Amino acid sequence: MPATRSCSRRPSRLCNEVRPCPGGAMTSLEELTDALVDFATAPPNLPVPPFYRLVLMNWLGCALAGAATSAVDRAVAVHAADAGGTWLPPIGRRERLGLSATVLIDCLSSAVLAYDDIHFETTLHPTGPVAAAIFGLARSRAISGARALEALRLGMEVECRFSRLMMGPDTGSAPGWYPTGIAGGLGAAAATAWLLGFGRDRMRHALGLAATRAAGMRGTHGGMSAFYVPAVSAEAGYVAARLAEAGFTSGPGALSGPMGLLRQIAPTPAVSAAGAGLGQVFQSEATACKPYPYGFISFALIDCCTALSPRVTGPDDIAKVEAEVSTAAARLGNNPDPRSMFEAQISLRFIAALVLTAPAAAHRPLREDFHVGPAEAALMPRIEIRAATDLADHQARVVLTTRSGERIAAHCDTAPGSAARLPGASALQAKFLDLATPVVGATVAGQCLQDLMAVGECDDVATLLDRIAPA
């Protein structure tokens, strides 16, 4: 194990001169874009709450657990062949890569088990792109824990607000866009640029450069490609900031101009909703570390099936299951016959059968050698998934009919992992240990958990990477 660096407290470098955010409602796209650039350049001098420490802990645990998957093996092989490096390797890996490739791999590892996080309003997975970019930069220069947490909050907030601007139901955007791919790079660029000390003009160049590589479609779901989308956004944002650092410029219209990203994605950008309370209210704090290693569209359904499972003697007692979910959930989760781990992560019929058969399995990541078990295979044809226009993504209704004809109903109005049911610190600590222990052992996992709970006092967050680096 590499020698660890000492963690003595060093004051966070926070901006002393903060341009005030507009107090009233913003009405123009240019006004909001200017306000977000100002926010990213000089964020308000406010204490960073423990929430960001917890989402960082959740992200690191997911990255450790996902690092040995075949999707990450393939991506590492490509980047290792392209260029090596002398930096600390990606989380959970031994290969030495260049920094931008390492950022991509770290975000991929944290996403691949579908256990990372979710911002229900925007369906973003906010922490991954931003945290990966921060740790990429931390491999080349000392970044205190306090500054890393401040950058994490800043980047996640920029990401969430740009996503709300473009992707809300009132924006006219196409439903096939993958918000993390579109907005994740903007958050990663903002966090990296702030850590590099950019002024307003250079910050705008960084965001414009990140906008030029925004990409991602929901059609990627069901394969490794779904997790490559946030990974690309992390790398794109990190590289955008490093390019701007070197004097590389972006055209002024790349982000908010008539032919720029924001207007191309959103015919009617949600300026007022995206700008509301900027600098005082942090929309990113509605992000939930996932309670289940599946697509967020399944969480309300899992909650219903968990409640129904004790009401029957076993899957053979179930004659029929009728489940209603949101229109988006039914569309994204409509694969009735998943053949891979990636397809199963969003197959509502399989997930319902699994939870009704073995409720504890709802919290265990699927294996790469996935196959549908005999109990689930027998139950799945008796499960019907229907779209209900009156249900939101965090809601579901399920009626289970037993062999004796009894009808048992369950309704979830607020899914675990939604803003009103965020997991607590103790649950996230237990999740981290469950994910990290099989990778680094119980002793190192416990030490890393202690480091993460005190990360705001650490002089250099790269000590976390030292701690978990393979011997």
Short mmCIF file of C-alpha atoms in Angstrom, two decimals:
data_model
loop_
_atom_site.label_atom_id
_atom_site.label_comp_id
_atom_site.label_asym_id
_atom_site.label_seq_id
_atom_site.Cartn_x
_atom_site.Cartn_y
_atom_site.Cartn_z
CA MET A 1 0.00 0.00 0.00
CA PRO A 2 1.45 3.41 -0.94
CA ALA A 3 2.33 5.70 1.94
CA THR A 4 -0.54 7.96 2.92
CA ARG A 5 -0.24 11.70 3.21
CA SER A 6 -1.03 13.51 6.42
CA CYS A 7 -4.37 15.23 6.83
CA SER A 8 -3.83 18.48 8.70
CA ARG A 9 -6.52 21.08 8.49
CA ARG A 10 -6.01 23.85 5.97
CA PRO A 11 -8.56 26.63 5.53
CA SER A 12 -10.75 26.39 2.45
CA ARG A 13 -10.11 29.00 -0.17
CA LEU A 14 -13.50 30.61 -0.49
CA CYS A 15 -14.30 33.70 -2.46
CA ASN A 16 -14.48 36.84 -0.33
CA GLU A 17 -16.07 39.00 -2.98
CA VAL A 18 -19.33 37.48 -4.16
CA ARG A 19 -21.39 39.15 -6.82
CA PRO A 20 -24.97 39.04 -5.55
CA CYS A 21 -27.36 36.80 -7.42
CA PRO A 22 -30.46 38.46 -8.84
CA GLY A 23 -33.16 38.68 -6.22
CA GLY A 24 -36.14 38.68 -8.57
CA ALA A 25 -37.25 36.17 -11.16
CA MET A 26 -35.03 35.93 -14.22
CA THR A 27 -36.78 36.23 -17.54
CA SER A 28 -34.11 35.89 -20.22
CA LEU A 29 -31.75 33.08 -21.08
CA GLU A 30 -28.82 35.47 -21.25
CA GLU A 31 -29.57 36.82 -17.77
CA LEU A 32 -29.68 33.33 -16.29
CA THR A 33 -26.52 32.22 -18.11
CA ASP A 34 -24.69 35.30 -16.81
CA ALA A 35 -25.95 34.57 -13.29
CA LEU A 36 -24.75 30.95 -13.44
CA VAL A 37 -21.34 32.07 -14.72
CA ASP A 38 -21.14 34.53 -11.82
CA PHE A 39 -22.20 31.81 -9.37
CA ALA A 40 -19.58 29.39 -10.69
CA THR A 41 -16.87 32.05 -10.63
CA ALA A 42 -17.65 33.40 -7.16
CA PRO A 43 -19.98 31.11 -5.21
CA PRO A 44 -21.59 32.39 -2.02
CA ASN A 45 -19.40 32.10 1.07
CA LEU A 46 -21.64 29.64 2.91
CA PRO A 47 -20.75 26.57 4.99
CA VAL A 48 -20.92 23.33 2.99
CA PRO A 49 -23.45 21.02 4.70
CA PRO A 50 -22.72 17.33 5.47
CA PHE A 51 -24.89 16.33 2.51
CA TYR A 52 -21.99 16.78 0.09
CA ARG A 53 -19.71 14.63 2.23
CA LEU A 54 -22.31 11.86 2.09
CA VAL A 55 -22.80 11.99 -1.68
CA LEU A 56 -19.02 11.94 -2.11
CA MET A 57 -18.83 8.85 0.12
CA ASN A 58 -21.59 7.18 -1.88
CA TRP A 59 -19.85 7.97 -5.15
CA LEU A 60 -16.50 6.59 -4.00
CA GLY A 61 -18.11 3.36 -2.79
CA CYS A 62 -19.87 2.89 -6.12
CA ALA A 63 -16.62 3.56 -8.01
CA LEU A 64 -14.75 0.99 -5.94
CA ALA A 65 -17.44 -1.64 -6.42
CA GLY A 66 -17.75 -1.04 -10.14
CA ALA A 67 -14.04 -0.83 -10.93
CA ALA A 68 -13.58 -4.55 -11.69
CA THR A 69 -16.49 -4.90 -14.12
CA SER A 70 -15.93 -5.89 -17.73
CA ALA A 71 -17.23 -2.52 -18.95
CA VAL A 72 -14.42 -0.80 -17.06
CA ASP A 73 -11.91 -3.45 -18.24
CA ARG A 74 -12.71 -2.59 -21.84
CA ALA A 75 -12.52 1.17 -21.35
CA VAL A 76 -9.23 0.92 -19.46
CA ALA A 77 -7.71 -1.21 -22.22
CA VAL A 78 -8.53 1.44 -24.82
CA HIS A 79 -7.11 4.33 -22.81
CA ALA A 80 -4.07 2.40 -21.58
CA ALA A 81 -3.14 1.67 -25.18
CA ASP A 82 -3.54 5.35 -26.05
CA ALA A 83 -1.36 6.92 -23.38
CA GLY A 84 -0.01 6.03 -19.98
CA GLY A 85 0.72 8.33 -17.11
CA THR A 86 2.58 8.60 -13.83
CA TRP A 87 -0.42 9.66 -11.76
CA LEU A 88 -2.28 7.63 -9.18
CA PRO A 89 -4.31 5.00 -11.10
CA PRO A 90 -8.10 5.05 -11.47
CA ILE A 91 -10.07 4.08 -8.37
CA GLY A 92 -9.88 0.33 -7.79
CA ARG A 93 -7.46 -0.24 -10.71
CA ARG A 94 -3.70 -0.69 -11.19
CA GLU A 95 -3.25 0.69 -14.71
CA ARG A 96 -1.62 4.11 -15.05
CA LEU A 97 -3.52 6.35 -17.46
CA GLY A 98 -3.48 9.97 -18.46
CA LEU A 99 -5.51 12.28 -16.23
CA SER A 100 -8.42 12.83 -18.63
CA ALA A 101 -8.76 9.09 -19.21
CA THR A 102 -8.60 8.52 -15.44
CA VAL A 103 -11.48 10.96 -14.96
CA LEU A 104 -13.53 9.02 -17.50
CA ILE A 105 -12.75 5.65 -15.90
CA ASP A 106 -13.53 6.84 -12.35
CA CYS A 107 -16.95 8.12 -13.42
CA LEU A 108 -17.63 4.96 -15.42
CA SER A 109 -16.79 2.80 -12.40
CA SER A 110 -19.13 4.79 -10.18
CA ALA A 111 -22.02 4.50 -12.65
CA VAL A 112 -21.78 0.96 -14.00
CA LEU A 113 -23.64 -0.80 -11.16
CA ALA A 114 -26.56 1.68 -11.42
CA TYR A 115 -26.14 2.33 -7.70
CA ASP A 116 -24.83 5.92 -7.77
CA ASP A 117 -27.40 8.71 -7.25
CA ILE A 118 -30.43 10.39 -8.76
CA HIS A 119 -31.87 13.88 -8.83
CA PHE A 120 -35.52 13.00 -9.44
CA GLU A 121 -36.68 16.37 -10.77
CA THR A 122 -34.14 16.35 -13.60
CA THR A 123 -33.26 12.58 -13.63
CA LEU A 124 -29.60 13.59 -13.44
CA HIS A 125 -26.92 11.47 -11.80
CA PRO A 126 -25.13 14.57 -10.53
CA THR A 127 -22.19 13.52 -8.34
CA GLY A 128 -20.28 11.28 -10.75
CA PRO A 129 -19.10 13.72 -13.44
CA VAL A 130 -18.21 16.42 -10.92
CA ALA A 131 -16.47 14.19 -8.33
CA ALA A 132 -14.48 12.38 -11.01
CA ALA A 133 -13.23 15.69 -12.42
CA ILE A 134 -12.26 16.93 -8.94
CA PHE A 135 -10.31 13.76 -8.17
CA GLY A 136 -8.67 13.92 -11.58
CA LEU A 137 -7.33 17.37 -10.80
CA ALA A 138 -6.37 16.27 -7.28
CA ARG A 139 -3.94 13.74 -8.75
CA SER A 140 -1.80 16.56 -10.10
CA ARG A 141 -2.01 19.18 -7.32
CA ALA A 142 -2.98 19.35 -3.66
CA ILE A 143 -6.67 20.11 -3.10
CA SER A 144 -7.93 20.33 0.46
CA GLY A 145 -11.04 18.48 1.48
CA ALA A 146 -12.83 21.74 2.22
CA ARG A 147 -12.12 23.06 -1.28
CA ALA A 148 -13.08 19.75 -2.86
CA LEU A 149 -16.46 19.81 -1.10
CA GLU A 150 -17.02 23.41 -2.12
CA ALA A 151 -16.21 22.52 -5.73
CA LEU A 152 -18.52 19.52 -5.54
CA ARG A 153 -21.42 21.67 -4.37
CA LEU A 154 -20.71 24.31 -7.00
CA GLY A 155 -20.43 21.81 -9.86
CA MET A 156 -23.50 19.81 -8.87
CA GLU A 157 -25.53 23.00 -8.53
CA VAL A 158 -24.48 24.27 -11.96
CA GLU A 159 -25.27 20.85 -13.42
CA CYS A 160 -28.73 20.63 -11.81
CA ARG A 161 -29.72 24.14 -12.80
CA PHE A 162 -28.61 23.81 -16.41
CA SER A 163 -30.47 20.50 -16.56
CA ARG A 164 -33.63 22.08 -15.15
CA LEU A 165 -33.25 24.86 -17.69
CA MET A 166 -33.13 22.42 -20.59
CA MET A 167 -34.88 19.20 -19.56
CA GLY A 168 -37.98 20.07 -17.54
CA PRO A 169 -41.47 19.15 -18.75
CA ASP A 170 -42.07 22.78 -19.69
CA THR A 171 -39.01 23.18 -21.95
CA GLY A 172 -40.14 21.36 -25.09
CA SER A 173 -37.01 19.19 -25.08
CA ALA A 174 -37.18 15.75 -26.68
CA PRO A 175 -37.68 12.93 -24.14
CA GLY A 176 -34.76 10.93 -25.52
CA TRP A 177 -32.02 13.22 -24.23
CA TYR A 178 -29.97 11.80 -21.35
CA PRO A 179 -29.64 14.74 -18.90
CA THR A 180 -26.33 13.62 -17.33
CA GLY A 181 -24.71 13.56 -20.75
CA ILE A 182 -26.05 16.99 -21.64
CA ALA A 183 -25.46 18.84 -18.35
CA GLY A 184 -22.86 16.70 -16.56
CA GLY A 185 -19.94 18.19 -18.44
CA LEU A 186 -21.07 21.70 -17.53
CA GLY A 187 -20.95 20.81 -13.84
CA ALA A 188 -17.57 19.08 -14.17
CA ALA A 189 -16.16 22.05 -16.07
CA ALA A 190 -17.46 24.55 -13.51
CA ALA A 191 -15.97 22.64 -10.56
CA THR A 192 -12.60 22.16 -12.23
CA ALA A 193 -12.47 25.76 -13.41
CA TRP A 194 -13.27 27.09 -9.93
CA LEU A 195 -10.50 24.98 -8.41
CA LEU A 196 -8.15 26.40 -11.04
CA GLY A 197 -9.11 29.93 -9.97
CA PHE A 198 -10.73 31.08 -13.19
CA GLY A 199 -12.18 34.54 -13.58
CA ARG A 200 -15.53 35.16 -15.22
CA ASP A 201 -14.36 35.23 -18.85
CA ARG A 202 -12.30 32.07 -18.62
CA MET A 203 -15.15 30.33 -16.73
CA ARG A 204 -17.44 31.13 -19.64
CA HIS A 205 -14.91 29.66 -22.09
CA ALA A 206 -14.77 26.47 -20.01
CA LEU A 207 -18.55 26.12 -19.99
CA GLY A 208 -18.74 26.84 -23.71
CA LEU A 209 -16.12 24.20 -24.45
CA ALA A 210 -17.99 21.68 -22.29
CA ALA A 211 -21.18 22.53 -24.20
CA THR A 212 -19.50 21.59 -27.49
CA ARG A 213 -19.17 17.97 -26.29
CA ALA A 214 -22.56 17.59 -24.61
CA ALA A 215 -24.14 14.33 -25.76
CA GLY A 216 -26.21 11.41 -24.57
CA MET A 217 -29.45 9.66 -25.45
CA ARG A 218 -31.73 7.44 -23.39
CA GLY A 219 -31.48 4.88 -26.17
CA THR A 220 -28.14 3.92 -24.62
CA HIS A 221 -29.94 2.29 -21.67
CA GLY A 222 -29.74 -1.48 -21.52
CA GLY A 223 -26.03 -1.69 -22.37
CA MET A 224 -22.60 -0.53 -21.20
CA SER A 225 -23.25 2.59 -23.27
CA ALA A 226 -25.68 3.90 -20.63
CA PHE A 227 -22.81 4.33 -18.19
CA TYR A 228 -20.37 5.60 -20.79
CA VAL A 229 -22.57 8.69 -21.16
CA PRO A 230 -21.82 10.18 -17.70
CA ALA A 231 -18.20 9.05 -18.04
CA VAL A 232 -17.81 11.02 -21.27
CA SER A 233 -19.43 14.06 -19.68
CA ALA A 234 -16.95 13.93 -16.78
CA GLU A 235 -13.98 13.75 -19.11
CA ALA A 236 -15.44 16.44 -21.40
CA GLY A 237 -15.90 18.88 -18.52
CA TYR A 238 -12.45 18.23 -17.09
CA VAL A 239 -10.76 18.66 -20.48
CA ALA A 240 -12.82 21.78 -21.21
CA ALA A 241 -11.47 23.48 -18.08
CA ARG A 242 -7.89 22.41 -18.78
CA LEU A 243 -8.19 23.69 -22.35
CA ALA A 244 -9.50 27.02 -21.08
CA GLU A 245 -6.61 27.11 -18.61
CA ALA A 246 -4.25 26.86 -21.58
CA GLY A 247 -5.97 29.75 -23.37
CA PHE A 248 -8.25 27.69 -25.63
CA THR A 249 -11.39 29.74 -26.30
CA SER A 250 -15.03 29.06 -27.03
CA GLY A 251 -17.25 31.00 -29.34
CA PRO A 252 -19.57 33.29 -27.37
CA GLY A 253 -22.69 31.53 -28.61
CA ALA A 254 -21.70 27.93 -27.84
CA LEU A 255 -23.70 27.83 -24.63
CA SER A 256 -26.56 30.34 -24.76
CA GLY A 257 -26.50 31.82 -28.26
CA PRO A 258 -29.25 31.26 -30.85
CA MET A 259 -27.33 28.26 -32.22
CA GLY A 260 -25.88 27.19 -28.86
CA LEU A 261 -26.54 24.15 -26.71
CA LEU A 262 -29.26 25.56 -24.46
CA ARG A 263 -31.56 26.69 -27.26
CA GLN A 264 -30.93 23.60 -29.40
CA ILE A 265 -31.99 21.27 -26.59
CA ALA A 266 -34.80 23.40 -25.15
CA PRO A 267 -37.11 25.36 -27.47
CA THR A 268 -38.61 27.05 -24.39
CA PRO A 269 -35.94 27.09 -21.67
CA ALA A 270 -37.26 27.11 -18.09
CA VAL A 271 -35.41 30.27 -17.12
CA SER A 272 -37.44 31.18 -14.05
CA ALA A 273 -37.42 27.67 -12.53
CA ALA A 274 -33.71 27.21 -13.21
CA GLY A 275 -32.74 30.57 -11.77
CA ALA A 276 -34.98 30.60 -8.70
CA GLY A 277 -33.02 31.22 -5.50
CA LEU A 278 -29.61 30.84 -7.13
CA GLY A 279 -26.97 31.27 -4.44
CA GLN A 280 -29.46 30.88 -1.59
CA VAL A 281 -31.26 27.61 -2.38
CA PHE A 282 -29.26 24.59 -3.56
CA GLN A 283 -31.33 22.41 -5.87
CA SER A 284 -28.56 19.81 -5.88
CA GLU A 285 -29.32 18.94 -2.26
CA ALA A 286 -32.41 17.07 -3.48
CA THR A 287 -30.02 14.48 -4.96
CA ALA A 288 -30.54 11.01 -3.47
CA CYS A 289 -27.84 8.39 -3.18
CA LYS A 290 -29.63 5.39 -4.66
CA PRO A 291 -31.22 2.95 -2.22
CA TYR A 292 -31.36 0.26 -4.91
CA PRO A 293 -28.89 -0.70 -7.71
CA TYR A 294 -31.48 -0.24 -10.45
CA GLY A 295 -32.84 2.53 -12.61
CA PHE A 296 -34.70 5.20 -10.66
CA ILE A 297 -37.85 4.36 -12.63
CA SER A 298 -38.15 1.18 -10.53
CA PHE A 299 -37.88 2.61 -7.02
CA ALA A 300 -41.60 3.15 -6.39
CA LEU A 301 -42.36 -0.28 -7.84
CA ILE A 302 -39.72 -1.87 -5.59
CA ASP A 303 -41.29 -0.15 -2.58
CA CYS A 304 -44.70 -1.60 -3.45
CA CYS A 305 -43.36 -5.09 -4.09
CA THR A 306 -41.38 -5.03 -0.84
CA ALA A 307 -44.60 -4.25 1.03
CA LEU A 308 -46.53 -6.99 -0.80
CA SER A 309 -43.97 -9.79 -0.49
CA PRO A 310 -44.74 -10.68 3.17
CA ARG A 311 -48.45 -10.93 2.31
CA VAL A 312 -47.98 -14.11 0.24
CA THR A 313 -46.44 -17.47 1.11
CA GLY A 314 -44.17 -17.41 -1.95
CA PRO A 315 -44.16 -16.77 -5.70
CA ASP A 316 -46.33 -19.85 -6.32
CA ASP A 317 -49.09 -18.14 -4.30
CA ILE A 318 -49.22 -15.27 -6.80
CA ALA A 319 -51.75 -15.57 -9.64
CA LYS A 320 -51.29 -12.11 -11.15
CA VAL A 321 -49.55 -8.80 -10.53
CA GLU A 322 -50.87 -5.60 -12.10
CA ALA A 323 -48.47 -2.67 -11.73
CA GLU A 324 -49.05 0.93 -12.79
CA VAL A 325 -46.12 3.33 -13.15
CA SER A 326 -45.48 6.67 -14.82
CA THR A 327 -45.52 6.95 -18.60
CA ALA A 328 -41.76 7.53 -18.66
CA ALA A 329 -41.10 4.56 -16.36
CA ALA A 330 -43.25 2.27 -18.49
CA ARG A 331 -41.47 3.42 -21.65
CA LEU A 332 -37.94 3.06 -20.28
CA GLY A 333 -38.57 -0.16 -18.33
CA ASN A 334 -40.55 -2.12 -20.90
CA ASN A 335 -38.02 -4.92 -21.61
CA PRO A 336 -39.90 -8.11 -20.65
CA ASP A 337 -36.99 -10.48 -21.21
CA PRO A 338 -33.64 -9.05 -19.99
CA ARG A 339 -30.59 -10.95 -21.19
CA SER A 340 -27.81 -8.99 -19.46
CA MET A 341 -27.08 -7.17 -16.22
CA PHE A 342 -27.56 -3.85 -18.02
CA GLU A 343 -30.94 -4.79 -19.44
CA ALA A 344 -32.08 -6.17 -16.07
CA GLN A 345 -31.20 -2.92 -14.26
CA ILE A 346 -34.14 -1.23 -16.00
CA SER A 347 -36.52 -4.16 -16.67
CA LEU A 348 -39.54 -3.45 -14.47
CA ARG A 349 -41.04 -6.90 -14.93
CA PHE A 350 -37.84 -8.62 -13.84
CA ILE A 351 -37.27 -6.24 -10.91
CA ALA A 352 -40.82 -6.76 -9.63
CA ALA A 353 -40.43 -10.55 -9.88
CA LEU A 354 -37.08 -10.44 -8.09
CA VAL A 355 -38.34 -8.34 -5.18
CA LEU A 356 -41.53 -10.36 -4.75
CA THR A 357 -39.43 -13.53 -4.73
CA ALA A 358 -36.51 -12.33 -2.59
CA PRO A 359 -37.01 -8.81 -1.11
CA ALA A 360 -33.44 -8.59 0.27
CA ALA A 361 -32.10 -8.88 -3.28
CA ALA A 362 -33.40 -5.37 -3.98
CA HIS A 363 -30.24 -3.98 -2.32
CA ARG A 364 -27.67 -6.24 -4.01
CA PRO A 365 -26.02 -5.20 -7.29
CA LEU A 366 -26.59 -7.64 -10.12
CA ARG A 367 -23.74 -9.87 -11.23
CA GLU A 368 -22.12 -9.55 -14.63
CA ASP A 369 -22.88 -13.21 -15.36
CA PHE A 370 -26.56 -12.34 -14.91
CA HIS A 371 -29.33 -14.73 -15.82
CA VAL A 372 -32.97 -14.77 -14.77
CA GLY A 373 -33.42 -17.29 -11.96
CA PRO A 374 -36.07 -20.01 -12.18
CA ALA A 375 -38.34 -18.41 -9.55
CA GLU A 376 -38.29 -15.03 -11.31
CA ALA A 377 -38.70 -16.64 -14.74
CA ALA A 378 -41.81 -18.47 -13.53
CA LEU A 379 -43.34 -15.31 -12.06
CA MET A 380 -42.52 -12.78 -14.78
CA PRO A 381 -45.28 -13.86 -17.26
CA ARG A 382 -47.84 -13.15 -14.52
CA ILE A 383 -46.67 -9.53 -14.10
CA GLU A 384 -48.23 -6.75 -16.16
CA ILE A 385 -46.69 -3.26 -16.30
CA ARG A 386 -48.99 -0.45 -17.39
CA ALA A 387 -48.49 3.29 -17.85
CA ALA A 388 -50.72 5.62 -15.83
CA THR A 389 -50.79 9.26 -16.84
CA ASP A 390 -51.67 10.41 -13.31
CA LEU A 391 -48.47 8.93 -11.80
CA ALA A 392 -45.10 10.69 -11.53
CA ASP A 393 -41.78 8.84 -11.77
CA HIS A 394 -41.63 8.50 -7.97
CA GLN A 395 -45.06 6.88 -7.73
CA ALA A 396 -46.54 3.43 -8.42
CA ARG A 397 -49.61 1.32 -7.77
CA VAL A 398 -49.60 -2.48 -7.60
CA VAL A 399 -52.43 -4.97 -7.17
CA LEU A 400 -51.44 -8.56 -6.43
CA THR A 401 -53.99 -11.33 -6.87
CA THR A 402 -53.36 -14.56 -4.99
CA ARG A 403 -54.23 -18.06 -6.17
CA SER A 404 -57.20 -17.99 -3.78
CA GLY A 405 -58.53 -14.85 -5.47
CA GLU A 406 -57.61 -12.32 -2.77
CA ARG A 407 -56.60 -8.93 -4.18
CA ILE A 408 -53.92 -7.05 -2.20
CA ALA A 409 -53.05 -3.48 -3.13
CA ALA A 410 -49.97 -1.36 -2.46
CA HIS A 411 -49.41 2.27 -3.38
CA CYS A 412 -46.19 4.27 -3.26
CA ASP A 413 -46.71 8.00 -3.42
CA THR A 414 -43.11 8.94 -2.58
CA ALA A 415 -40.42 6.50 -3.66
CA PRO A 416 -37.31 5.83 -1.58
CA GLY A 417 -34.60 8.00 -3.07
CA SER A 418 -36.95 10.83 -4.02
CA ALA A 419 -36.47 14.25 -2.46
CA ALA A 420 -38.91 13.54 0.37
CA ARG A 421 -37.32 10.16 1.26
CA LEU A 422 -33.57 10.69 1.09
CA PRO A 423 -31.48 7.96 2.76
CA GLY A 424 -29.82 8.93 6.04
CA ALA A 425 -26.14 9.05 6.92
CA SER A 426 -26.14 5.68 8.71
CA ALA A 427 -27.70 3.94 5.71
CA LEU A 428 -25.12 5.47 3.38
CA GLN A 429 -22.24 4.49 5.66
CA ALA A 430 -23.50 0.90 5.66
CA LYS A 431 -23.85 1.01 1.87
CA PHE A 432 -20.29 2.28 1.49
CA LEU A 433 -18.92 -0.56 3.62
CA ASP A 434 -20.97 -3.12 1.68
CA LEU A 435 -19.53 -1.82 -1.59
CA ALA A 436 -15.94 -1.17 -0.52
CA THR A 437 -15.19 -4.13 1.76
CA PRO A 438 -15.14 -6.82 -0.97
CA VAL A 439 -12.70 -4.66 -2.94
CA VAL A 440 -10.21 -3.38 -0.35
CA GLY A 441 -10.98 -5.43 2.77
CA ALA A 442 -12.77 -4.52 5.97
CA THR A 443 -9.83 -2.68 7.60
CA VAL A 444 -9.11 -0.34 4.69
CA ALA A 445 -12.81 0.18 4.02
CA GLY A 446 -13.35 1.20 7.65
CA GLN A 447 -10.37 3.57 7.57
CA CYS A 448 -11.56 5.09 4.31
CA LEU A 449 -15.03 5.61 5.79
CA GLN A 450 -13.48 7.49 8.72
CA ASP A 451 -11.46 9.61 6.27
CA LEU A 452 -14.58 10.41 4.27
CA MET A 453 -16.57 11.44 7.33
CA ALA A 454 -13.79 13.91 8.17
CA VAL A 455 -12.92 14.84 4.58
CA GLY A 456 -13.56 18.55 5.18
CA GLU A 457 -10.54 18.62 7.51
CA CYS A 458 -8.17 16.88 5.09
CA ASP A 459 -5.24 18.81 3.65
CA ASP A 460 -5.17 16.81 0.40
CA VAL A 461 -8.03 14.64 -0.89
CA ALA A 462 -5.55 12.53 -2.85
CA THR A 463 -4.84 10.79 0.46
CA LEU A 464 -8.17 9.03 -0.07
CA LEU A 465 -6.85 7.65 -3.34
CA ASP A 466 -3.62 6.59 -1.63
CA ARG A 467 -5.64 4.75 0.99
CA ILE A 468 -7.55 2.58 -1.48
CA ALA A 469 -4.88 2.16 -4.17
CA PRO A 470 -4.12 -1.54 -4.87
CA ALA A 471 -0.88 -2.75 -3.29
#
